[in-house]
Amino acid sequence: MPLGREPPQLLKQRLLYQGRKFSFESSRYRLPNQTQGEWECIRHPGGALAVPVTAEGTLILVKQYRFAIQGRLLEFPAGTVEPGETPEATIQREIEEETGYHVDRWQKLGEFFVAPGYSDESIHAYLAQDLTRLENPPSQDADEDLETVMMTIAQVEKAIQTGDITDAKTICSFVLARPFL
């Protein structure tokens, strides 16, 4: 087998932190060229995201406070896949909690890694159509601070170009959804 084709060999793995949503580990590997090194990785169960579009063609986003950046981001509804939950169940739950809408038609757009240089987190993206406003929407999670924002496709495109939308998972999912909008 040519040099570089073999996968690196795991020599040692250490869990450094176990949090509520992710863990952090350090692993020692031997590369195919026999070089050894340490790599750190955030292990995450993954997430699901919806690009919700109304019958009129309006997109539903949320403006959410994100503690890591100490600011609000404009993004599509999304959530972490909980233990024993499928990405489909995650996003069905999240869209109702975050927007107050029920979705009757789903289309998988794709799956992508968020930051593969240091994390295994992937996002399952869906197009959400045939939306119905819930009479009694579920309450938002206690640790969330968000508001619903309705935007046209042109407004989302402009917000991406002007830097008003900087969330990578939202931009990527919008690009995947664009041919269907």
PDB file of C-alpha atoms in Angstrom:
ATOM      1  CA  MET A   1       0.000   0.000   0.000  1.00  0.00           C
ATOM      2  CA  PRO A   2       1.484   3.426  -0.938  1.00  0.00           C
ATOM      3  CA  LEU A   3       2.710   5.735   1.837  1.00  0.00           C
ATOM      4  CA  GLY A   4      -0.116   7.856   3.208  1.00  0.00           C
ATOM      5  CA  ARG A   5      -2.916   5.487   2.231  1.00  0.00           C
ATOM      6  CA  GLU A   6      -2.978   3.557   5.503  1.00  0.00           C
ATOM      7  CA  PRO A   7      -4.999   5.148   8.290  1.00  0.00           C
ATOM      8  CA  PRO A   8      -3.078   6.491  11.274  1.00  0.00           C
ATOM      9  CA  GLN A   9      -2.736   4.009  14.157  1.00  0.00           C
ATOM     10  CA  LEU A  10      -4.280   5.056  17.476  1.00  0.00           C
ATOM     11  CA  LEU A  11      -1.709   4.560  20.256  1.00  0.00           C
ATOM     12  CA  LYS A  12      -3.366   6.265  23.234  1.00  0.00           C
ATOM     13  CA  GLN A  13      -6.578   8.140  23.902  1.00  0.00           C
ATOM     14  CA  ARG A  14      -7.411  10.329  26.906  1.00  0.00           C
ATOM     15  CA  LEU A  15     -10.725  11.928  27.824  1.00  0.00           C
ATOM     16  CA  LEU A  16      -9.880  15.408  29.097  1.00  0.00           C
ATOM     17  CA  TYR A  17     -13.397  16.770  29.628  1.00  0.00           C
ATOM     18  CA  GLN A  18     -16.941  15.402  29.525  1.00  0.00           C
ATOM     19  CA  GLY A  19     -19.556  18.131  29.221  1.00  0.00           C
ATOM     20  CA  ARG A  20     -23.299  18.276  28.799  1.00  0.00           C
ATOM     21  CA  LYS A  21     -23.184  18.579  24.995  1.00  0.00           C
ATOM     22  CA  PHE A  22     -19.688  17.440  23.998  1.00  0.00           C
ATOM     23  CA  SER A  23     -16.443  15.877  25.188  1.00  0.00           C
ATOM     24  CA  PHE A  24     -12.827  16.835  24.611  1.00  0.00           C
ATOM     25  CA  GLU A  25     -10.150  14.231  24.098  1.00  0.00           C
ATOM     26  CA  SER A  26      -6.468  14.007  23.254  1.00  0.00           C
ATOM     27  CA  SER A  27      -5.175  11.107  21.162  1.00  0.00           C
ATOM     28  CA  ARG A  28      -1.701   9.957  20.210  1.00  0.00           C
ATOM     29  CA  TYR A  29      -1.395   8.524  16.686  1.00  0.00           C
ATOM     30  CA  ARG A  30       1.321   6.975  14.574  1.00  0.00           C
ATOM     31  CA  LEU A  31       1.064   8.171  10.996  1.00  0.00           C
ATOM     32  CA  PRO A  32       1.822   5.866   8.023  1.00  0.00           C
ATOM     33  CA  ASN A  33       5.279   7.523   7.720  1.00  0.00           C
ATOM     34  CA  GLN A  34       5.923   6.426  11.365  1.00  0.00           C
ATOM     35  CA  THR A  35       5.766   9.973  12.771  1.00  0.00           C
ATOM     36  CA  GLN A  36       3.888  10.174  16.076  1.00  0.00           C
ATOM     37  CA  GLY A  37       1.844  13.106  17.279  1.00  0.00           C
ATOM     38  CA  GLU A  38      -0.909  14.328  19.615  1.00  0.00           C
ATOM     39  CA  TRP A  39      -4.237  15.556  18.285  1.00  0.00           C
ATOM     40  CA  GLU A  40      -7.078  17.070  20.280  1.00  0.00           C
ATOM     41  CA  CYS A  41     -10.682  16.588  19.237  1.00  0.00           C
ATOM     42  CA  ILE A  42     -14.095  17.767  20.339  1.00  0.00           C
ATOM     43  CA  ARG A  43     -16.547  14.844  20.166  1.00  0.00           C
ATOM     44  CA  HIS A  44     -20.100  15.981  19.496  1.00  0.00           C
ATOM     45  CA  PRO A  45     -23.263  13.912  18.850  1.00  0.00           C
ATOM     46  CA  GLY A  46     -24.140  16.050  15.834  1.00  0.00           C
ATOM     47  CA  GLY A  47     -27.002  18.320  15.043  1.00  0.00           C
ATOM     48  CA  ALA A  48     -29.952  18.838  12.757  1.00  0.00           C
ATOM     49  CA  LEU A  49     -31.035  22.021  10.992  1.00  0.00           C
ATOM     50  CA  ALA A  50     -34.108  23.031   9.018  1.00  0.00           C
ATOM     51  CA  VAL A  51     -34.528  25.575   6.252  1.00  0.00           C
ATOM     52  CA  PRO A  52     -38.227  26.330   6.847  1.00  0.00           C
ATOM     53  CA  VAL A  53     -40.087  27.894   3.950  1.00  0.00           C
ATOM     54  CA  THR A  54     -43.709  29.003   4.076  1.00  0.00           C
ATOM     55  CA  ALA A  55     -46.207  28.493   1.232  1.00  0.00           C
ATOM     56  CA  GLU A  56     -45.550  32.142   0.278  1.00  0.00           C
ATOM     57  CA  GLY A  57     -41.799  31.490  -0.004  1.00  0.00           C
ATOM     58  CA  THR A  58     -40.791  33.242   3.208  1.00  0.00           C
ATOM     59  CA  LEU A  59     -37.926  31.713   5.186  1.00  0.00           C
ATOM     60  CA  ILE A  60     -38.113  31.403   8.966  1.00  0.00           C
ATOM     61  CA  LEU A  61     -34.920  32.095  10.904  1.00  0.00           C
ATOM     62  CA  VAL A  62     -34.137  32.717  14.540  1.00  0.00           C
ATOM     63  CA  LYS A  63     -31.942  35.361  16.120  1.00  0.00           C
ATOM     64  CA  GLN A  64     -30.230  33.563  18.981  1.00  0.00           C
ATOM     65  CA  TYR A  65     -27.733  34.537  21.647  1.00  0.00           C
ATOM     66  CA  ARG A  66     -24.614  32.364  21.392  1.00  0.00           C
ATOM     67  CA  PHE A  67     -22.430  32.324  24.487  1.00  0.00           C
ATOM     68  CA  ALA A  68     -19.250  31.265  22.650  1.00  0.00           C
ATOM     69  CA  ILE A  69     -19.223  34.511  20.649  1.00  0.00           C
ATOM     70  CA  GLN A  70     -21.053  36.614  23.250  1.00  0.00           C
ATOM     71  CA  GLY A  71     -23.505  37.873  20.689  1.00  0.00           C
ATOM     72  CA  ARG A  72     -26.599  37.097  18.651  1.00  0.00           C
ATOM     73  CA  LEU A  73     -26.549  35.190  15.375  1.00  0.00           C
ATOM     74  CA  LEU A  74     -29.208  35.067  12.693  1.00  0.00           C
ATOM     75  CA  GLU A  75     -29.583  31.390  11.794  1.00  0.00           C
ATOM     76  CA  PHE A  76     -31.946  28.654  10.725  1.00  0.00           C
ATOM     77  CA  PRO A  77     -33.540  26.578  13.522  1.00  0.00           C
ATOM     78  CA  ALA A  78     -31.210  23.821  14.688  1.00  0.00           C
ATOM     79  CA  GLY A  79     -30.462  21.594  17.638  1.00  0.00           C
ATOM     80  CA  THR A  80     -28.182  18.940  19.056  1.00  0.00           C
ATOM     81  CA  VAL A  81     -29.140  15.313  18.492  1.00  0.00           C
ATOM     82  CA  GLU A  82     -29.962  13.899  21.930  1.00  0.00           C
ATOM     83  CA  PRO A  83     -28.975  10.353  22.993  1.00  0.00           C
ATOM     84  CA  GLY A  84     -31.248   7.794  21.326  1.00  0.00           C
ATOM     85  CA  GLU A  85     -32.739  10.417  19.010  1.00  0.00           C
ATOM     86  CA  THR A  86     -32.528  10.526  15.211  1.00  0.00           C
ATOM     87  CA  PRO A  87     -31.624  13.776  13.412  1.00  0.00           C
ATOM     88  CA  GLU A  88     -35.165  13.780  11.960  1.00  0.00           C
ATOM     89  CA  ALA A  89     -36.720  13.667  15.444  1.00  0.00           C
ATOM     90  CA  THR A  90     -34.316  16.361  16.639  1.00  0.00           C
ATOM     91  CA  ILE A  91     -35.240  18.883  13.984  1.00  0.00           C
ATOM     92  CA  GLN A  92     -38.975  18.161  14.213  1.00  0.00           C
ATOM     93  CA  ARG A  93     -38.797  18.923  17.946  1.00  0.00           C
ATOM     94  CA  GLU A  94     -36.523  21.940  17.539  1.00  0.00           C
ATOM     95  CA  ILE A  95     -38.519  23.669  14.808  1.00  0.00           C
ATOM     96  CA  GLU A  96     -41.680  23.524  16.906  1.00  0.00           C
ATOM     97  CA  GLU A  97     -39.859  24.805  20.011  1.00  0.00           C
ATOM     98  CA  GLU A  98     -37.921  27.545  18.233  1.00  0.00           C
ATOM     99  CA  THR A  99     -40.469  28.800  15.680  1.00  0.00           C
ATOM    100  CA  GLY A 100     -43.906  27.609  16.792  1.00  0.00           C
ATOM    101  CA  TYR A 101     -44.515  25.860  13.454  1.00  0.00           C
ATOM    102  CA  HIS A 102     -45.289  22.220  12.645  1.00  0.00           C
ATOM    103  CA  VAL A 103     -43.825  20.776   9.433  1.00  0.00           C
ATOM    104  CA  ASP A 104     -45.637  18.210   7.272  1.00  0.00           C
ATOM    105  CA  ARG A 105     -43.088  17.774   4.468  1.00  0.00           C
ATOM    106  CA  TRP A 106     -39.366  17.176   4.926  1.00  0.00           C
ATOM    107  CA  GLN A 107     -36.592  16.795   2.372  1.00  0.00           C
ATOM    108  CA  LYS A 108     -33.053  15.856   3.360  1.00  0.00           C
ATOM    109  CA  LEU A 109     -30.609  18.334   1.827  1.00  0.00           C
ATOM    110  CA  GLY A 110     -27.384  16.758   3.014  1.00  0.00           C
ATOM    111  CA  GLU A 111     -24.928  16.343   5.851  1.00  0.00           C
ATOM    112  CA  PHE A 112     -21.697  18.254   6.437  1.00  0.00           C
ATOM    113  CA  PHE A 113     -18.965  18.630   9.047  1.00  0.00           C
ATOM    114  CA  VAL A 114     -18.822  21.891  10.965  1.00  0.00           C
ATOM    115  CA  ALA A 115     -15.078  22.081  11.741  1.00  0.00           C
ATOM    116  CA  PRO A 116     -13.314  18.791  10.877  1.00  0.00           C
ATOM    117  CA  GLY A 117      -9.908  20.146  11.868  1.00  0.00           C
ATOM    118  CA  TYR A 118     -10.822  19.780  15.552  1.00  0.00           C
ATOM    119  CA  SER A 119     -14.344  18.336  15.851  1.00  0.00           C
ATOM    120  CA  ASP A 120     -16.387  15.398  14.555  1.00  0.00           C
ATOM    121  CA  GLU A 121     -19.656  17.386  14.722  1.00  0.00           C
ATOM    122  CA  SER A 122     -21.829  17.034  11.644  1.00  0.00           C
ATOM    123  CA  ILE A 123     -25.076  18.772  10.728  1.00  0.00           C
ATOM    124  CA  HIS A 124     -27.995  17.032   9.006  1.00  0.00           C
ATOM    125  CA  ALA A 125     -29.758  19.684   6.921  1.00  0.00           C
ATOM    126  CA  TYR A 126     -33.409  19.491   5.855  1.00  0.00           C
ATOM    127  CA  LEU A 127     -35.808  21.564   3.791  1.00  0.00           C
ATOM    128  CA  ALA A 128     -39.025  22.039   5.780  1.00  0.00           C
ATOM    129  CA  GLN A 129     -42.224  22.738   3.816  1.00  0.00           C
ATOM    130  CA  ASP A 130     -45.996  22.672   4.386  1.00  0.00           C
ATOM    131  CA  LEU A 131     -45.766  24.595   7.651  1.00  0.00           C
ATOM    132  CA  THR A 132     -48.673  25.067  10.028  1.00  0.00           C
ATOM    133  CA  ARG A 133     -48.597  27.614  12.862  1.00  0.00           C
ATOM    134  CA  LEU A 134     -49.211  25.799  16.165  1.00  0.00           C
ATOM    135  CA  GLU A 135     -52.009  27.125  18.364  1.00  0.00           C
ATOM    136  CA  ASN A 136     -50.118  26.154  21.514  1.00  0.00           C
ATOM    137  CA  PRO A 137     -46.439  25.985  20.607  1.00  0.00           C
ATOM    138  CA  PRO A 138     -44.105  24.276  23.077  1.00  0.00           C
ATOM    139  CA  SER A 139     -42.107  26.616  25.255  1.00  0.00           C
ATOM    140  CA  GLN A 140     -38.504  27.354  24.382  1.00  0.00           C
ATOM    141  CA  ASP A 141     -35.754  25.685  26.376  1.00  0.00           C
ATOM    142  CA  ALA A 142     -34.929  27.615  29.549  1.00  0.00           C
ATOM    143  CA  ASP A 143     -31.329  28.141  28.392  1.00  0.00           C
ATOM    144  CA  GLU A 144     -32.294  29.688  25.035  1.00  0.00           C
ATOM    145  CA  ASP A 145     -32.716  33.369  24.215  1.00  0.00           C
ATOM    146  CA  LEU A 146     -34.113  33.680  20.704  1.00  0.00           C
ATOM    147  CA  GLU A 147     -36.656  35.410  18.514  1.00  0.00           C
ATOM    148  CA  THR A 148     -38.244  34.351  15.226  1.00  0.00           C
ATOM    149  CA  VAL A 149     -37.350  36.363  12.109  1.00  0.00           C
ATOM    150  CA  MET A 150     -39.171  36.087   8.764  1.00  0.00           C
ATOM    151  CA  MET A 151     -37.117  36.882   5.644  1.00  0.00           C
ATOM    152  CA  THR A 152     -37.504  36.605   1.898  1.00  0.00           C
ATOM    153  CA  ILE A 153     -34.977  34.593  -0.116  1.00  0.00           C
ATOM    154  CA  ALA A 154     -33.520  37.843  -1.470  1.00  0.00           C
ATOM    155  CA  GLN A 155     -33.181  39.231   2.074  1.00  0.00           C
ATOM    156  CA  VAL A 156     -31.304  36.103   3.202  1.00  0.00           C
ATOM    157  CA  GLU A 157     -28.987  36.318   0.185  1.00  0.00           C
ATOM    158  CA  LYS A 158     -28.284  39.991   0.918  1.00  0.00           C
ATOM    159  CA  ALA A 159     -27.743  39.292   4.642  1.00  0.00           C
ATOM    160  CA  ILE A 160     -25.144  36.662   3.748  1.00  0.00           C
ATOM    161  CA  GLN A 161     -23.383  39.038   1.336  1.00  0.00           C
ATOM    162  CA  THR A 162     -23.346  41.941   3.830  1.00  0.00           C
ATOM    163  CA  GLY A 163     -22.188  39.813   6.760  1.00  0.00           C
ATOM    164  CA  ASP A 164     -25.441  40.059   8.709  1.00  0.00           C
ATOM    165  CA  ILE A 165     -25.645  36.247   8.514  1.00  0.00           C
ATOM    166  CA  THR A 166     -22.281  34.755   9.513  1.00  0.00           C
ATOM    167  CA  ASP A 167     -23.363  31.372  10.873  1.00  0.00           C
ATOM    168  CA  ALA A 168     -21.636  28.726   8.728  1.00  0.00           C
ATOM    169  CA  LYS A 169     -24.306  26.041   9.122  1.00  0.00           C
ATOM    170  CA  THR A 170     -26.976  28.522   8.011  1.00  0.00           C
ATOM    171  CA  ILE A 171     -24.988  29.669   4.985  1.00  0.00           C
ATOM    172  CA  CYS A 172     -24.141  26.101   3.949  1.00  0.00           C
ATOM    173  CA  SER A 173     -27.733  24.911   4.372  1.00  0.00           C
ATOM    174  CA  PHE A 174     -29.073  27.887   2.426  1.00  0.00           C
ATOM    175  CA  VAL A 175     -26.734  26.980  -0.467  1.00  0.00           C
ATOM    176  CA  LEU A 176     -27.996  23.355  -0.343  1.00  0.00           C
ATOM    177  CA  ALA A 177     -31.644  24.526  -0.255  1.00  0.00           C
ATOM    178  CA  ARG A 178     -31.380  27.268  -2.887  1.00  0.00           C
ATOM    179  CA  PRO A 179     -32.183  25.033  -5.927  1.00  0.00           C
ATOM    180  CA  PHE A 180     -35.469  24.032  -4.233  1.00  0.00           C
ATOM    181  CA  LEU A 181     -36.599  27.533  -3.233  1.00  0.00           C
TER     182      LEU A 181
END
